[in-house]
Coordinates of C-alpha atoms in Angstrom, one line a residue:
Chain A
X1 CA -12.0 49.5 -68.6
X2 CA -12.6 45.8 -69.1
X3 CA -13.4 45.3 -72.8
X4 CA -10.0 44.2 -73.6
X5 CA -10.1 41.0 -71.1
X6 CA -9.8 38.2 -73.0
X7 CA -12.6 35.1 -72.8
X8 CA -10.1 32.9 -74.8
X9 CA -6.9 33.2 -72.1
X10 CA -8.6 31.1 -69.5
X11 CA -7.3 27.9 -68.5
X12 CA -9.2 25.1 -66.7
X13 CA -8.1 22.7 -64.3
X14 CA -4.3 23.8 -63.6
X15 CA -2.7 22.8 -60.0
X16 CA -3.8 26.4 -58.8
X17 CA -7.4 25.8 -59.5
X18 CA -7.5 22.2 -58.7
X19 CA -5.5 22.8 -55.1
X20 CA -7.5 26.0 -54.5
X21 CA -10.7 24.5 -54.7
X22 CA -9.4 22.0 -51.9
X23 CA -8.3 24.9 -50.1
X24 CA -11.7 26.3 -50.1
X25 CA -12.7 23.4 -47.7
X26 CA -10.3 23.9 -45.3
X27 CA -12.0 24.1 -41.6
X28 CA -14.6 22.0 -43.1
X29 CA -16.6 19.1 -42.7
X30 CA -16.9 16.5 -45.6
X31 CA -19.9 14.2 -45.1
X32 CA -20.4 10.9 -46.9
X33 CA -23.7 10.2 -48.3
X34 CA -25.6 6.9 -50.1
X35 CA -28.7 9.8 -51.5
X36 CA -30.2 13.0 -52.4
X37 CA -32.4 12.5 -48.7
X38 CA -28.6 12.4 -46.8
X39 CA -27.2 14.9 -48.8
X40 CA -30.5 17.5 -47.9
X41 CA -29.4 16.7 -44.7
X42 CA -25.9 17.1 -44.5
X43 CA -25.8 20.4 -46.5
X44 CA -28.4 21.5 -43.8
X45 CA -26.2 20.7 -40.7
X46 CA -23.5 22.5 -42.4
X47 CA -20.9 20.1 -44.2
X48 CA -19.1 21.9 -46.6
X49 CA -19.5 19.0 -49.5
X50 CA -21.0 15.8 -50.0
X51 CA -19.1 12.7 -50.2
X52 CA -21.6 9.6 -52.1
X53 CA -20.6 6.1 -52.2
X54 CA -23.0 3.5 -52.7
X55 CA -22.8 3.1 -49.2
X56 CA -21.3 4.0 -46.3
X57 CA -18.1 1.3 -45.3
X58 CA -19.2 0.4 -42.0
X59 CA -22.1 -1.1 -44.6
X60 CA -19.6 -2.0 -46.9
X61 CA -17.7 -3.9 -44.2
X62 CA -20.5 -5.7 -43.2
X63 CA -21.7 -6.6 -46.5
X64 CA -18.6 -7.9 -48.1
X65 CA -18.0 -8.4 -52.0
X66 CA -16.8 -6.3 -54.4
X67 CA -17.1 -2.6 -53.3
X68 CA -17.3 -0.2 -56.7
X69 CA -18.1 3.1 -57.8
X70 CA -22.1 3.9 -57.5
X71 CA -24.3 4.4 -60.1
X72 CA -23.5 8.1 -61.9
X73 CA -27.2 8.6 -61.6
X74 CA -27.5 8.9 -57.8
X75 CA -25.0 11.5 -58.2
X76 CA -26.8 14.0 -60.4
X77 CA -29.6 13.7 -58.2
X78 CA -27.7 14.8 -55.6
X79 CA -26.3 17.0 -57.6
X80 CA -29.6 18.6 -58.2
X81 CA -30.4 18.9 -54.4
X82 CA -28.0 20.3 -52.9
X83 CA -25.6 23.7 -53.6
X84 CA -22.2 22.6 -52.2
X85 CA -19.7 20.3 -53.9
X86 CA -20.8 16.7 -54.4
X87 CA -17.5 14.5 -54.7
X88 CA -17.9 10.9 -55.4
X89 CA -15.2 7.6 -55.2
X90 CA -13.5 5.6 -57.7
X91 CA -11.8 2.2 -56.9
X92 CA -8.0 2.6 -56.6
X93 CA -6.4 2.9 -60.0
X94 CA -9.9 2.8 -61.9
X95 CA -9.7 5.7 -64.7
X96 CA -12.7 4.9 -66.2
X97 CA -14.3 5.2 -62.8
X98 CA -12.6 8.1 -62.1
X99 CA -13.6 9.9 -65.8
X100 CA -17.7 8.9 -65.3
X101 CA -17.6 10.9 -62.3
X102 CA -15.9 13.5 -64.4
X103 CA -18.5 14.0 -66.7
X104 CA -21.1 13.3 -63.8
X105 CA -20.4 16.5 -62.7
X106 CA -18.3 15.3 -59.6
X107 CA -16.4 18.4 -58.0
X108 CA -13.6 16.3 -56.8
X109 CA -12.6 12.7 -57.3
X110 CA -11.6 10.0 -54.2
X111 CA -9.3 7.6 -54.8
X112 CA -10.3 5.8 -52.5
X113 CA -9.2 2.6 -50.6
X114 CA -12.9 1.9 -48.9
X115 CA -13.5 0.6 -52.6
X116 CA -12.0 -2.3 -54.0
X117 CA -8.2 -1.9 -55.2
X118 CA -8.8 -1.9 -59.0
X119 CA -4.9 -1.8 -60.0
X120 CA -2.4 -3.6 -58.0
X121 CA 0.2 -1.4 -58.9
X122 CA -0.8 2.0 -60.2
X123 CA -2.7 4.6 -58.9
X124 CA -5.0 6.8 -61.5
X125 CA -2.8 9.4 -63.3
X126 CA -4.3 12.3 -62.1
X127 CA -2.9 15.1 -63.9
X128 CA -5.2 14.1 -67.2
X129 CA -7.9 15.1 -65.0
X130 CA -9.9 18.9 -65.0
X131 CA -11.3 17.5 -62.0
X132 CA -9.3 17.6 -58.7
X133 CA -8.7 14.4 -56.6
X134 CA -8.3 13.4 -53.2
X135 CA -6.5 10.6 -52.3
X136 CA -5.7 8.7 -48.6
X137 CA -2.2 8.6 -47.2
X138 CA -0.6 7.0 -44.2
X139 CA 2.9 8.4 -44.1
X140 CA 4.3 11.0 -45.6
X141 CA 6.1 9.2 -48.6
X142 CA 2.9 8.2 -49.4
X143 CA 1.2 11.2 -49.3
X144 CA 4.0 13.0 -51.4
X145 CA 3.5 9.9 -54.3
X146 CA 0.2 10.6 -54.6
X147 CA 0.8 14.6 -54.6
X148 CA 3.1 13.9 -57.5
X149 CA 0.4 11.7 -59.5
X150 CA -1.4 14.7 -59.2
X151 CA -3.6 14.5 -56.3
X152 CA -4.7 18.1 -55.2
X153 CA -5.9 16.6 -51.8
X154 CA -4.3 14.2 -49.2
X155 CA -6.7 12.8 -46.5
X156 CA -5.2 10.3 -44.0
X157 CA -6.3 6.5 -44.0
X158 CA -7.7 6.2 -40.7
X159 CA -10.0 2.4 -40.9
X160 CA -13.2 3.4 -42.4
X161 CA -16.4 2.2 -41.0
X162 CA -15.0 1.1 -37.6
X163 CA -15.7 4.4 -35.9
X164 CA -11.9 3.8 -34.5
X165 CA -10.0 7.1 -35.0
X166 CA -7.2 5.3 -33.9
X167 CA -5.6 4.9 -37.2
X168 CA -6.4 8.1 -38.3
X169 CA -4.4 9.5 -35.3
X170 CA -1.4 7.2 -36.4
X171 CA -1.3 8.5 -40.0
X172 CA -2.1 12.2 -39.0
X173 CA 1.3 11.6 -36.5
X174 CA 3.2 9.8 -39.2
X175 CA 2.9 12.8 -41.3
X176 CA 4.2 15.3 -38.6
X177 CA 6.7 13.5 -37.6
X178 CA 8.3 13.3 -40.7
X179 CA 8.0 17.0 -42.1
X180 CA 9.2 17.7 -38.7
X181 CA 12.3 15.6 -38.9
X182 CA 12.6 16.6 -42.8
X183 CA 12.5 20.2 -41.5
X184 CA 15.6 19.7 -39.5
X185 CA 17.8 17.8 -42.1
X186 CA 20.5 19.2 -44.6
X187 CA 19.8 19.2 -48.7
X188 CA 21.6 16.1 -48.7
X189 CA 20.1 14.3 -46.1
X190 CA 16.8 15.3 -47.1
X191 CA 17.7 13.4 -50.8
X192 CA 18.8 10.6 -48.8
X193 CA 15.1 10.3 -47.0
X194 CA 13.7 10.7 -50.3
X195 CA 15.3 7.8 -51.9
X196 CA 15.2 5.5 -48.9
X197 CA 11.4 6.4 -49.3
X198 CA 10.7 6.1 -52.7
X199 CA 9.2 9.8 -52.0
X200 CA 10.1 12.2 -55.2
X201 CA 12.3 14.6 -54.6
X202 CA 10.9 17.6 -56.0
X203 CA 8.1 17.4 -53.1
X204 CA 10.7 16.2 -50.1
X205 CA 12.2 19.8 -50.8
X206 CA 9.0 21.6 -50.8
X207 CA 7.2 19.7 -48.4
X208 CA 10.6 20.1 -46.1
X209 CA 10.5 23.9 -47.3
X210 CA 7.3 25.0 -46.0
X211 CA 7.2 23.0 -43.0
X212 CA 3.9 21.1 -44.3
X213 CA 2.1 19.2 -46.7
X214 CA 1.9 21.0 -50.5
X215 CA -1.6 20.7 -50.8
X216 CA -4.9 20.4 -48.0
X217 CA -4.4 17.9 -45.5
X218 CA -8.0 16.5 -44.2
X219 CA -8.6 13.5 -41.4
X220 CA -10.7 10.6 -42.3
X221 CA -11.2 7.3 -41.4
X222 CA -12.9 6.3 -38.2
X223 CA -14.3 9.5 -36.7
X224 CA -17.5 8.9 -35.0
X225 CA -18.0 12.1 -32.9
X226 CA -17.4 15.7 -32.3
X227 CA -14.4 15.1 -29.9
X228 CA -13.0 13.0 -32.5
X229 CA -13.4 15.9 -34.8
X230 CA -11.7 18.2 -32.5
X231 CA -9.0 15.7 -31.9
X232 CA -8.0 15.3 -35.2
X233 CA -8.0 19.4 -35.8
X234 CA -5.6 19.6 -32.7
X235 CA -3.5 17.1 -34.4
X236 CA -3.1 19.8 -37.5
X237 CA -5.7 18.8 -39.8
X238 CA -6.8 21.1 -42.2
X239 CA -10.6 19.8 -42.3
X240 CA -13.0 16.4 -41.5
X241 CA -14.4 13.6 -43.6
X242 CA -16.9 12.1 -41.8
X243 CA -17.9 8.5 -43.6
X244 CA -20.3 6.8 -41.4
X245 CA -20.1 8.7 -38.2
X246 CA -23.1 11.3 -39.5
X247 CA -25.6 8.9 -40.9
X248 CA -24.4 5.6 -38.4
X249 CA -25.8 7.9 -35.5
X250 CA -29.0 7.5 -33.7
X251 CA -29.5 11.4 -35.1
X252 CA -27.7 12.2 -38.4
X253 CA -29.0 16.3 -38.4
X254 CA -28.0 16.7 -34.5
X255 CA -24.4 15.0 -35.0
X256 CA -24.2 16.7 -38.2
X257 CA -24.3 19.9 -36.8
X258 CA -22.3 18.8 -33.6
X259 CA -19.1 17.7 -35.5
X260 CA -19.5 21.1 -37.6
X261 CA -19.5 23.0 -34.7
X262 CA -16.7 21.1 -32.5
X263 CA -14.6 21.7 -36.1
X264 CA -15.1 25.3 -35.3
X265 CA -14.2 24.9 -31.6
X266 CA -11.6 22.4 -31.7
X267 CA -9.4 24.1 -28.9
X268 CA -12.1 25.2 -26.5
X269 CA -13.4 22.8 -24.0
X270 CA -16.1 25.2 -22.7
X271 CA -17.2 25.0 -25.8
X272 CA -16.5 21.6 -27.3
X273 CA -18.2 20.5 -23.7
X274 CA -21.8 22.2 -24.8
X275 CA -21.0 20.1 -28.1
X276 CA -20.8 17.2 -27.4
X277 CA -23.9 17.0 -24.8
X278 CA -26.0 17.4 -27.9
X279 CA -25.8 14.8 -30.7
X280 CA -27.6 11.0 -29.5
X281 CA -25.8 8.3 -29.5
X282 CA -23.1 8.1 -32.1
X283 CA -22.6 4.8 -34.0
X284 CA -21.5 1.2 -32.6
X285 CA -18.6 0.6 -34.6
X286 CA -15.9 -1.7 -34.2
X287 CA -12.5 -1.7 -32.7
X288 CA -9.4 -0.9 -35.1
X289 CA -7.3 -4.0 -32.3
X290 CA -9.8 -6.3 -33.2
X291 CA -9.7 -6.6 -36.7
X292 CA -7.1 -8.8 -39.0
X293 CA -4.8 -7.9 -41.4
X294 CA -6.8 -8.6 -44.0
X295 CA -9.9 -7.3 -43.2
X296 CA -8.5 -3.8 -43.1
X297 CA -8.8 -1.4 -45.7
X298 CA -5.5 1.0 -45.5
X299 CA -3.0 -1.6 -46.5
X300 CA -4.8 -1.0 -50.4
X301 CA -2.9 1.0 -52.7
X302 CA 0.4 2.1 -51.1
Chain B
X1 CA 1.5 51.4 -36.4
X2 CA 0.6 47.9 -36.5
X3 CA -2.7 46.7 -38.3
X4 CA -4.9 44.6 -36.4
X5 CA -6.7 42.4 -39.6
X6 CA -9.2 40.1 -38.7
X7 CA -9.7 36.6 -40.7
X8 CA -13.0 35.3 -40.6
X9 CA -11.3 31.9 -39.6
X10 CA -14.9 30.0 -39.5
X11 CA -14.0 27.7 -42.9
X12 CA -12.6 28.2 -45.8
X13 CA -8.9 29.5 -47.2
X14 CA -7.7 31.5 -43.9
X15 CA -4.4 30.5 -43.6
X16 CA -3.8 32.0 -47.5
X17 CA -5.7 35.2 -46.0
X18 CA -3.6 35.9 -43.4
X19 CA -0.6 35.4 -45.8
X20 CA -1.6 37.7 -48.4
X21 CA -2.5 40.9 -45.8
X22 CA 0.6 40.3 -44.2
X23 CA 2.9 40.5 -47.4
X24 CA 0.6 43.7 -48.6
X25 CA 1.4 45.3 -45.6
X26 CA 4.7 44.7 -45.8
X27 CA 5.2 46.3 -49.2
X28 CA 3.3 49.4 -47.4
X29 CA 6.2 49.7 -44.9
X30 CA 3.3 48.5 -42.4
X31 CA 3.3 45.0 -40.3
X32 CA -0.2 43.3 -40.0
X33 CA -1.3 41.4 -37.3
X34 CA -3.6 38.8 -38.2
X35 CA -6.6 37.7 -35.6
X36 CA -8.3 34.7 -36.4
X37 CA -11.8 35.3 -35.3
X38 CA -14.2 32.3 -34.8
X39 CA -16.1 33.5 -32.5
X40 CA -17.9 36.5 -31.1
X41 CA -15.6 39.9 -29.6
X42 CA -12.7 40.0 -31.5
X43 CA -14.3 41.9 -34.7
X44 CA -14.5 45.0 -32.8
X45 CA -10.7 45.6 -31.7
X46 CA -9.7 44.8 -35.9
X47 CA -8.7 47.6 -37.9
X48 CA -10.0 46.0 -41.2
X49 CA -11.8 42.1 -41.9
X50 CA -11.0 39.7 -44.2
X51 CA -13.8 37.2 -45.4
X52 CA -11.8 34.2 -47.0
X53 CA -13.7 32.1 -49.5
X54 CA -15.1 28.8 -48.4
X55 CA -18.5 27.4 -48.6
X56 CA -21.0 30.3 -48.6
X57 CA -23.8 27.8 -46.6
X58 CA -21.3 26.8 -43.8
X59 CA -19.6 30.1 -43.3
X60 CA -23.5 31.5 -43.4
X61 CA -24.3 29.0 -40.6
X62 CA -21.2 29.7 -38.5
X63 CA -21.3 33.4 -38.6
X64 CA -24.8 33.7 -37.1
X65 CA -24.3 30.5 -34.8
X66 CA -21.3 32.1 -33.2
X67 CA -22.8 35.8 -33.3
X68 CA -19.8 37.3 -35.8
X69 CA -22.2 38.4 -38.2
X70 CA -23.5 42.1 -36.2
X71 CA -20.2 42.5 -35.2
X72 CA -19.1 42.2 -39.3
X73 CA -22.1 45.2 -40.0
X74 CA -20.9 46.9 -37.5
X75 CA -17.9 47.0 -38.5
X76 CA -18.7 47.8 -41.8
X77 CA -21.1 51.0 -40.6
X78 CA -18.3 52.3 -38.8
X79 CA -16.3 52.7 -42.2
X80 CA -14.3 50.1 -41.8
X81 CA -12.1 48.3 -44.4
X82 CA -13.1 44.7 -45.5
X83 CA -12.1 42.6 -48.1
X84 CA -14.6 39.7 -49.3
X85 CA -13.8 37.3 -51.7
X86 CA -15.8 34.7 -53.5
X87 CA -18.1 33.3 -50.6
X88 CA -17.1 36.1 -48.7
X89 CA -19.1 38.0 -51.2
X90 CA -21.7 36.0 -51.0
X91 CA -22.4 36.2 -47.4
X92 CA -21.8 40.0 -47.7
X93 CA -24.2 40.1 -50.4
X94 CA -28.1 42.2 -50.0
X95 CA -29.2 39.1 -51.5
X96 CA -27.7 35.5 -52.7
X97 CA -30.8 34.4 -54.9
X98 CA -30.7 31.3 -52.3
X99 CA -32.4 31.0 -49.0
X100 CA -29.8 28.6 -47.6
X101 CA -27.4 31.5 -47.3
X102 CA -28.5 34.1 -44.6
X103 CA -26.8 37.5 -46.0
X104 CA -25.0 40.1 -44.3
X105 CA -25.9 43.1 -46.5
X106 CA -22.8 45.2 -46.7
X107 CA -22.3 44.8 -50.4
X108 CA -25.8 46.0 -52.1
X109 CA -25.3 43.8 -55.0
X110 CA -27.7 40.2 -56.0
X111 CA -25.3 37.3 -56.9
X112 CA -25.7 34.5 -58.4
X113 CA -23.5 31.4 -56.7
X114 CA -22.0 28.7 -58.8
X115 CA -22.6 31.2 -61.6
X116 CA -19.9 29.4 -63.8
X117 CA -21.1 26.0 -63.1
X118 CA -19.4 23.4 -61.0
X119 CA -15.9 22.7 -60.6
X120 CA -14.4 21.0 -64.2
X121 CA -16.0 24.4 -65.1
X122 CA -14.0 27.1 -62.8
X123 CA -10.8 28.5 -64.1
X124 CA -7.7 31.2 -64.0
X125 CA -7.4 33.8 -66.6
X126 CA -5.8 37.4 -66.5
X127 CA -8.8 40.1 -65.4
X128 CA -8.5 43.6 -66.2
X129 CA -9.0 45.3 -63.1
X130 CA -10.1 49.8 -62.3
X131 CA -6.9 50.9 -61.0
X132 CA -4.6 48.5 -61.9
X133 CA -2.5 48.7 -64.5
X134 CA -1.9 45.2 -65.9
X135 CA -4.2 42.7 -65.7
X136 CA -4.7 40.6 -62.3
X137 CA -4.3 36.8 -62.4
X138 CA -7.8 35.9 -61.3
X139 CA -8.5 32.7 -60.1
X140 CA -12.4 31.5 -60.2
X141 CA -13.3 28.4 -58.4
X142 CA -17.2 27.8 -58.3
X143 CA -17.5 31.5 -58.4
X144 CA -20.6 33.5 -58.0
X145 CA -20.9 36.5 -60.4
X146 CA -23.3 40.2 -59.8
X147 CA -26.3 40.2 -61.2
X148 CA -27.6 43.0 -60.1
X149 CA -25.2 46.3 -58.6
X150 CA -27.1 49.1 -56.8
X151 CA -26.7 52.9 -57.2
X152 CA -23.6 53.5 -54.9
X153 CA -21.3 50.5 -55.7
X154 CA -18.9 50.7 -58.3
X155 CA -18.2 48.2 -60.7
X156 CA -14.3 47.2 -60.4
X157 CA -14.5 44.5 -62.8
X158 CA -16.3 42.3 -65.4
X159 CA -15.9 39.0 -67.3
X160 CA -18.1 37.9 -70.0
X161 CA -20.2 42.0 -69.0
X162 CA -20.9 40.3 -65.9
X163 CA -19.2 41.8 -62.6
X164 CA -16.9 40.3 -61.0
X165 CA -15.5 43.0 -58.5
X166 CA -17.2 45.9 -56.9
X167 CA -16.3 48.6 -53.9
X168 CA -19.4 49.8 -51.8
X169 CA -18.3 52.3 -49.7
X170 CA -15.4 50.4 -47.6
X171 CA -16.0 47.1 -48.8
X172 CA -14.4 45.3 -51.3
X173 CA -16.2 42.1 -53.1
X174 CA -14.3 39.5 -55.4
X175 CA -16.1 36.9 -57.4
X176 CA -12.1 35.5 -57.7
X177 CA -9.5 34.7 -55.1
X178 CA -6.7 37.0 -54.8
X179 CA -5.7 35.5 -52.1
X180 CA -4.7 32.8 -54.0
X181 CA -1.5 34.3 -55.7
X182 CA 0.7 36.2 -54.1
X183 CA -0.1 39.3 -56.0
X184 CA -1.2 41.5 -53.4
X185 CA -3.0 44.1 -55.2
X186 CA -6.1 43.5 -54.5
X187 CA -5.5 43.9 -51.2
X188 CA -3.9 46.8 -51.6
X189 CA -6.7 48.4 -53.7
X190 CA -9.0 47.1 -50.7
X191 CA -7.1 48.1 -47.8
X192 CA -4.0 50.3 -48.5
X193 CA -5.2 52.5 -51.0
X194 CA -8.4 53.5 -48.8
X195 CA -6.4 53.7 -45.5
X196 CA -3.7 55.7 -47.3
X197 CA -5.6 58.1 -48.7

């Protein structure tokens, strides 16, 4: 019966295989970690992958400098500790960043803006890559540039480390708003959008299409609890990053499992209310209002 | 008459699940009606189950936190259809090699998770499948494989001698994600075929 499949026909890292693995985190929680010790305990409260960075940005805030990918070794220890996928970040247009984690063993690549923008004017070219990649968006053109660079992920680029999901919010509603208004347009008006945008066009028809984003959509960026969680899955995300929020808490195991939970109960206060009693006190952060233009980290890599 | 299939909806690709049972109905002449179960009572009104891949650990967690998991083996004594793919499989598994993941038992088979290694290493190849008469586009994404089969399953499948697919009694197990495609049949073999016949 199955002698005659053939070993040699596979193919590695095509769109289906890098978008389905994204799919496979869908309702999920993503949870950034510094070490193997953060990682033990987010795969116990349930995250469905580990996020490392050197450490996490309400840290990286405070700390100031030049924020780069962390040392590849860190990473294959946490590798070795835990069984779910362990992604890690790479400064914004930083391919050799990007290809270490590669052959680190990373299961997905961030492109991320909490690091230090690498390239002023290009992103990584992320079809080269077996590896699938996540990157942040806060409209929909933007999203739909970095879907055609190859990105088989699109997170939204709420202020990391303040534990404000106001941004995130913004984005998330950004996004809707425009498939939603793309949804009611003609063929020509939706070319029009695309060139006003600088959105290719090719995605504008798909994205317009199927009513929604081509590939995953997660929130991240400034979620700090389990309602926050909730919030953002109400708002039509597919899944949670949680940067700081887990390991910034007076508790990282008890609102590891809370935001997990709420994730899975997003639209029922009874529940959600039972939730949210249990965690500790959640981190201090910092108000998106108060901080300057400069000193936020969304404006990198547009 | 209208099918009432259940999603496990806890995590993982649910959205592709519902999709794919609805368009395999549809080329039965049928119409599905997909439930979304994350949480306890819905299982036992559902006609046939679908457990979606996902993270193994989380849907493990979620399953038994939200008391889904008797109503699954239930199910599944009362000769019920299910379809499980990839962690699906897993969780349905007698035993997962890994005590982070708290089985279900209603496939007797051992896997072995992350069996191809991780990620850069998963892939999409054609599989020839028992019952099918041209290969299926299988997609593999951190997929377990069988180790170990028991007496009463059947072996639907194998890449590299290992299995990849197996019926035990009404439950189907995938290593791959049919779901993925929109070839629907897998589904069909899982569901349609069974409830036809």
């Amino acid at each position: 019966m199955t002698e005659e499949t053939d070993l040699e026909d596979l193919r590695r890292g095509t769109d289906l295989v890098k978008r389905g693995f994204a799919k496979m985190q869908k309702g999920g929680v993503i949870m950034d970690v510094v070490n193997r010790e953060q990682a033990r305990i987010a795969e116990d409260a349930g995250a469905v992958a580990v996020m490392h960075l050197e450490s996490v940005p309400a840290d990286i805030r405070k700390r100031g400098g030049v924020a780069r990918m962390a040392d590849p070794t860190k990473l294959e220890e946490i590798i070795e500790e835990v069984s779910i996928p362990v992604m890690g970040k790479a400064r914004i247009g930083h391919t050799a960043e990007a290809q270490i984690l590669e052959a680190a063993g990373a299961d997905m690549v961030d492109e991320s803006e909490v690091l230090t923008q690498a390239d002023d004017r290009y992103h990584i070219d992320k079809r080269e890559f077996t590896a699938p990649f996540v990157c942040g968006a806060r409209n929909l053109a933007e999203a739909l540039r970095r879907i055609d660079e190859g990105a088989a992920m699109i997170r939204t680029k709420g202020e990391a480390g303040t534990g404000d999901v106001n941004q995130a919010v913004t984005h998330q509603r950004n996004i809707q708003r425009s498939i939603g208004k793309l949804e009611g347009m003609a063929y020509e008006e939706r070319d029009e959008w695309a060139r006003e945008h600088g959105a290719p066009r090719r995605l504008v028809h798909e994205t317009a299409d199927r009513g929604r984003l081509p590939v995953v959509n997660f929130a991240a960026g400034g979620i700090a609890t389990p309602a926050d969680a909730a919030l953002m899955m109400q708002h039509g995300c597919d899944g949670i990053f949680v940067g700081s929020g887990i390991f910034g808490a007076e508790n990282p195991q008890a609102m590891g499992e809370s935001v997990v939970a709420a994730v899975n109960n997003y639209d029922d206060p009874e529940q959600l209310k039972e939730i949210a009693k249990n965690p500790g006190k959640g981190m201090k952060g910092q108000a998106n209002a108060d901080l300057d233009e400069e000193e936020q980290l969304q404006g990198r890599g547009v | 008459m209208t099918l009432r299939a259940g999603v496990l909806a806890v995590q993982g690709d649910v959205s592709e699940h519902g999709d794919a049972i609805e368009r395999a109905a549809t080329a039965h002449d049928r119409t599905a009606e997909v439930v979304e179960i994350r949480e306890a009572g819905l299982v036992p009104d559902c006609d046939v189950l679908l457990l979606p891949g996902g993270e193994s650990t989380t849907i493990s967690r979620l399953i038994h936190r939200e008391g889904i998991a008797e109503e699954i083996e239930s199910h599944v004594e009362a000769g019920k259809p299910v379809l499980a793919t990839c962690a699906g499989l897993i969780v349905s598994a007698t035993d997962a090699q890994d005590d982070r993941v708290d089985t279900l038992n209603v496939i007797d088979v051992s896997v072995e998770r992350n069996a191809f290694g991780r990620q850069k290493d998963s892939f999409e190849a054609p599989l020839d499948v028992t019952g099918l008469d041209d290969s299926f586009p299988a997609v593999f994404i951190r997929a377990p494989v069988i180790d170990y089969v028991g007496e009463d399953v059947e072996v639907l499948a194998t890449w590299d001698d290992r299995p990849v697919a197996v019926r035990d009694g009404p439950v189907v197990g995938t290593s791959f994600h049919p779901e993925l495609t929109e070839d629907p049949r897998i589904h069909d073999l899982a569901f349609f075929d069974s409830v036809e016949s």
